PDB file of C-alpha atoms in Angstrom:
ATOM      1  CA  UNK J   1      97.286 127.517 110.484  1.00  0.00           C
ATOM      2  CA  UNK J   2      96.890 123.116 110.691  1.00  0.00           C
ATOM      3  CA  UNK J   3      94.085 121.761 111.066  1.00  0.00           C
ATOM      4  CA  UNK J   4      94.100 119.666 114.269  1.00  0.00           C
ATOM      5  CA  UNK J   5      93.276 115.602 113.622  1.00  0.00           C
ATOM      6  CA  UNK J   6      90.886 114.647 116.404  1.00  0.00           C
ATOM      7  CA  UNK J   7      89.978 111.618 117.023  1.00  0.00           C
ATOM      8  CA  UNK J   8      93.041 110.421 114.684  1.00  0.00           C
ATOM      9  CA  UNK J   9      95.470 108.594 114.990  1.00  0.00           C
ATOM     10  CA  UNK J  10      98.434 109.931 112.539  1.00  0.00           C
ATOM     11  CA  UNK J  11     101.753 106.903 112.394  1.00  0.00           C
ATOM     12  CA  UNK J  12     104.330 107.212 110.033  1.00  0.00           C
ATOM     13  CA  UNK J  13     106.180 103.795 108.559  1.00  0.00           C
ATOM     14  CA  UNK J  14     109.820 103.281 107.945  1.00  0.00           C
ATOM     15  CA  UNK J  15     113.135 102.896 109.234  1.00  0.00           C
ATOM     16  CA  UNK J  16     114.931 105.308 111.673  1.00  0.00           C
ATOM     17  CA  UNK J  17     117.828 106.405 109.077  1.00  0.00           C
ATOM     18  CA  UNK J  18     115.985 106.638 106.135  1.00  0.00           C
ATOM     19  CA  UNK J  19     117.126 110.487 105.246  1.00  0.00           C
ATOM     20  CA  UNK J  20     113.638 110.974 104.204  1.00  0.00           C
ATOM     21  CA  UNK J  21     111.720 109.497 106.659  1.00  0.00           C
ATOM     22  CA  UNK J  22     113.758 112.506 108.959  1.00  0.00           C
ATOM     23  CA  UNK J  23     112.432 114.638 106.985  1.00  0.00           C
ATOM     24  CA  UNK J  24     108.885 113.260 107.114  1.00  0.00           C
ATOM     25  CA  UNK J  25     109.453 113.277 110.827  1.00  0.00           C
ATOM     26  CA  UNK J  26     111.088 116.776 111.528  1.00  0.00           C
ATOM     27  CA  UNK J  27     108.347 118.408 109.538  1.00  0.00           C
ATOM     28  CA  UNK J  28     105.466 116.671 111.479  1.00  0.00           C
ATOM     29  CA  UNK J  29     107.131 117.586 115.327  1.00  0.00           C
ATOM     30  CA  UNK J  30     108.048 121.275 113.717  1.00  0.00           C
ATOM     31  CA  UNK J  31     104.178 121.591 113.179  1.00  0.00           C
ATOM     32  CA  UNK J  32     103.205 120.347 116.323  1.00  0.00           C
ATOM     33  CA  UNK J  33     101.257 117.146 114.388  1.00  0.00           C
ATOM     34  CA  UNK J  34     101.225 114.395 117.328  1.00  0.00           C
ATOM     35  CA  UNK J  35     102.491 111.184 115.269  1.00  0.00           C
ATOM     36  CA  UNK J  36     103.639 107.922 116.002  1.00  0.00           C
ATOM     37  CA  UNK J  37     106.428 106.204 114.280  1.00  0.00           C
ATOM     38  CA  UNK J  38     106.627 102.478 112.813  1.00  0.00           C
ATOM     39  CA  UNK J  39     110.180 101.388 112.380  1.00  0.00           C
ATOM     40  CA  UNK J  40     108.917  99.016 110.216  1.00  0.00           C
ATOM     41  CA  UNK J  41     112.252  96.627 110.343  1.00  0.00           C
ATOM     42  CA  UNK J  42     112.429  96.542 113.920  1.00  0.00           C
ATOM     43  CA  UNK J  43     108.591  96.136 114.867  1.00  0.00           C
ATOM     44  CA  UNK J  44     107.750  94.255 111.147  1.00  0.00           C
ATOM     45  CA  UNK J  45     104.662  95.119 108.965  1.00  0.00           C
ATOM     46  CA  UNK J  46     102.025  92.178 108.350  1.00  0.00           C
ATOM     47  CA  UNK J  47     101.303  91.387 105.473  1.00  0.00           C
ATOM     48  CA  UNK J  48      97.301  92.349 107.042  1.00  0.00           C
ATOM     49  CA  UNK J  49      98.734  95.862 107.283  1.00  0.00           C
ATOM     50  CA  UNK J  50     100.126  95.681 103.842  1.00  0.00           C
ATOM     51  CA  UNK J  51      96.661  94.374 102.324  1.00  0.00           C
ATOM     52  CA  UNK J  52      94.881  97.589 104.342  1.00  0.00           C
ATOM     53  CA  UNK J  53      97.456  99.769 102.634  1.00  0.00           C
ATOM     54  CA  UNK J  54      97.096  98.280  98.708  1.00  0.00           C
ATOM     55  CA  UNK J  55      93.243  99.787  99.551  1.00  0.00           C
ATOM     56  CA  UNK J  56      94.208 103.271  99.416  1.00  0.00           C
ATOM     57  CA  UNK J  57      97.349 102.676  96.822  1.00  0.00           C
ATOM     58  CA  UNK J  58      99.016 100.097  94.377  1.00  0.00           C
ATOM     59  CA  UNK J  59     101.615  98.345  94.710  1.00  0.00           C
ATOM     60  CA  UNK J  60     103.751 100.463  91.313  1.00  0.00           C
ATOM     61  CA  UNK J  61     102.936 103.465  94.354  1.00  0.00           C
ATOM     62  CA  UNK J  62     103.856 101.484  97.447  1.00  0.00           C
ATOM     63  CA  UNK J  63     107.354  98.816  96.430  1.00  0.00           C
ATOM     64  CA  UNK J  64     110.688 101.061  96.161  1.00  0.00           C
ATOM     65  CA  UNK J  65     111.999  99.600  92.411  1.00  0.00           C
ATOM     66  CA  UNK J  66     114.826 102.489  92.689  1.00  0.00           C
ATOM     67  CA  UNK J  67     116.724 101.040  96.221  1.00  0.00           C
ATOM     68  CA  UNK J  68     119.127  98.607  96.874  1.00  0.00           C
ATOM     69  CA  UNK J  69     116.786  96.629  98.441  1.00  0.00           C
ATOM     70  CA  UNK J  70     115.284  96.422  95.097  1.00  0.00           C
ATOM     71  CA  UNK J  71     117.987  95.452  93.038  1.00  0.00           C
ATOM     72  CA  UNK J  72     119.390  93.053  95.675  1.00  0.00           C
ATOM     73  CA  UNK J  73     116.412  91.112  94.986  1.00  0.00           C
ATOM     74  CA  UNK J  74     116.332  88.185  92.046  1.00  0.00           C
ATOM     75  CA  UNK J  75     115.256  88.442  88.162  1.00  0.00           C
ATOM     76  CA  UNK J  76     112.210  86.009  89.699  1.00  0.00           C
ATOM     77  CA  UNK J  77     111.484  88.044  92.827  1.00  0.00           C
ATOM     78  CA  UNK J  78     111.355  91.282  90.518  1.00  0.00           C
ATOM     79  CA  UNK J  79     109.013  89.178  88.430  1.00  0.00           C
ATOM     80  CA  UNK J  80     107.128  88.244  91.214  1.00  0.00           C
ATOM     81  CA  UNK J  81     105.929  91.372  92.607  1.00  0.00           C
ATOM     82  CA  UNK J  82     103.712  92.129  89.907  1.00  0.00           C
ATOM     83  CA  UNK J  83     101.558  89.187  91.447  1.00  0.00           C
ATOM     84  CA  UNK J  84      99.683  91.205  94.416  1.00  0.00           C
ATOM     85  CA  UNK J  85     100.383  88.092  96.959  1.00  0.00           C
ATOM     86  CA  UNK J  86     103.995  87.757  96.342  1.00  0.00           C
ATOM     87  CA  UNK J  87     104.683  90.772  96.903  1.00  0.00           C
ATOM     88  CA  UNK J  88     103.159  91.296  99.522  1.00  0.00           C
ATOM     89  CA  UNK J  89     105.656  88.019 100.777  1.00  0.00           C
ATOM     90  CA  UNK J  90     108.179  90.552  99.732  1.00  0.00           C
ATOM     91  CA  UNK J  91     107.713  93.856 101.420  1.00  0.00           C
ATOM     92  CA  UNK J  92     107.332  91.209 104.721  1.00  0.00           C
ATOM     93  CA  UNK J  93     110.068  89.403 104.160  1.00  0.00           C
ATOM     94  CA  UNK J  94     112.052  92.995 102.812  1.00  0.00           C
ATOM     95  CA  UNK J  95     110.638  96.216 104.291  1.00  0.00           C
ATOM     96  CA  UNK J  96     112.777  98.559 103.119  1.00  0.00           C
ATOM     97  CA  UNK J  97     111.276  97.686  99.505  1.00  0.00           C
ATOM     98  CA  UNK J  98     108.266  99.929 100.487  1.00  0.00           C
ATOM     99  CA  UNK J  99     108.596 103.257  99.738  1.00  0.00           C
ATOM    100  CA  UNK J 100     109.389 104.966 102.526  1.00  0.00           C
ATOM    101  CA  UNK J 101     107.680 106.804 104.356  1.00  0.00           C
ATOM    102  CA  UNK J 102     104.284 105.362 104.927  1.00  0.00           C
ATOM    103  CA  UNK J 103     101.954 108.300 105.636  1.00  0.00           C
ATOM    104  CA  UNK J 104      98.752 106.909 107.220  1.00  0.00           C
ATOM    105  CA  UNK J 105      96.200 108.737 108.786  1.00  0.00           C
ATOM    106  CA  UNK J 106      93.470 106.833 110.626  1.00  0.00           C
ATOM    107  CA  UNK J 107      90.272 108.366 112.346  1.00  0.00           C
ATOM    108  CA  UNK J 108      87.871 105.653 113.922  1.00  0.00           C
ATOM    109  CA  UNK J 109      89.673 102.791 113.130  1.00  0.00           C
ATOM    110  CA  UNK J 110      89.265 103.307 109.090  1.00  0.00           C
ATOM    111  CA  UNK J 111      92.267 104.744 107.017  1.00  0.00           C
ATOM    112  CA  UNK J 112      91.597 107.951 105.706  1.00  0.00           C
ATOM    113  CA  UNK J 113      94.761 108.876 104.325  1.00  0.00           C
ATOM    114  CA  UNK J 114      97.610 106.854 102.985  1.00  0.00           C
ATOM    115  CA  UNK J 115     100.380 108.769 101.362  1.00  0.00           C
ATOM    116  CA  UNK J 116     104.112 107.596 100.404  1.00  0.00           C
ATOM    117  CA  UNK J 117     107.210 109.577 100.358  1.00  0.00           C
ATOM    118  CA  UNK J 118     107.843 112.471 101.183  1.00  0.00           C
ATOM    119  CA  UNK J 119     107.278 116.322 100.313  1.00  0.00           C
ATOM    120  CA  UNK J 120     106.544 119.410 102.118  1.00  0.00           C
ATOM    121  CA  UNK J 121     104.256 120.664  99.869  1.00  0.00           C
ATOM    122  CA  UNK J 122     102.156 117.853  99.980  1.00  0.00           C
ATOM    123  CA  UNK J 123     102.532 117.415 103.827  1.00  0.00           C
ATOM    124  CA  UNK J 124     101.081 120.871 103.980  1.00  0.00           C
ATOM    125  CA  UNK J 125      98.582 120.169 101.654  1.00  0.00           C
ATOM    126  CA  UNK J 126      97.520 117.368 103.451  1.00  0.00           C
ATOM    127  CA  UNK J 127      97.227 118.957 106.770  1.00  0.00           C
ATOM    128  CA  UNK J 128      96.055 122.107 105.505  1.00  0.00           C
ATOM    129  CA  UNK J 129      93.331 123.959 107.393  1.00  0.00           C
ATOM    130  CA  UNK J 130      91.347 124.869 103.802  1.00  0.00           C
ATOM    131  CA  UNK J 131      91.059 122.602 101.225  1.00  0.00           C
TER     132      UNK J 131
END
């Protein structure tokens, strides 16, 4: 049902106790799709990683402006999130600002797909044999 991702590396970035991350990980495991989980609270994130993501998505998509971490920021910090370099610094310092999970599919060290959040139908479309 789902195409095999030969020569690809699938990474799910998030935190393990996030319900949406749990759902994504369970869905992938149920479909027997191999992936690596990166706990960005424990393993961290670099500005370089976030910069790569921003080549495939925008700040408005990547930053979770609905969560408790966003609400806890000062007004100045919230305003700074509109500036790319300052937003990257905020996300490195507060990885929970990132919409979870981040699904990163790489082929030959190139990101070929990046998806934030989880919806079963969306993941099914990403991994489907049919276009």
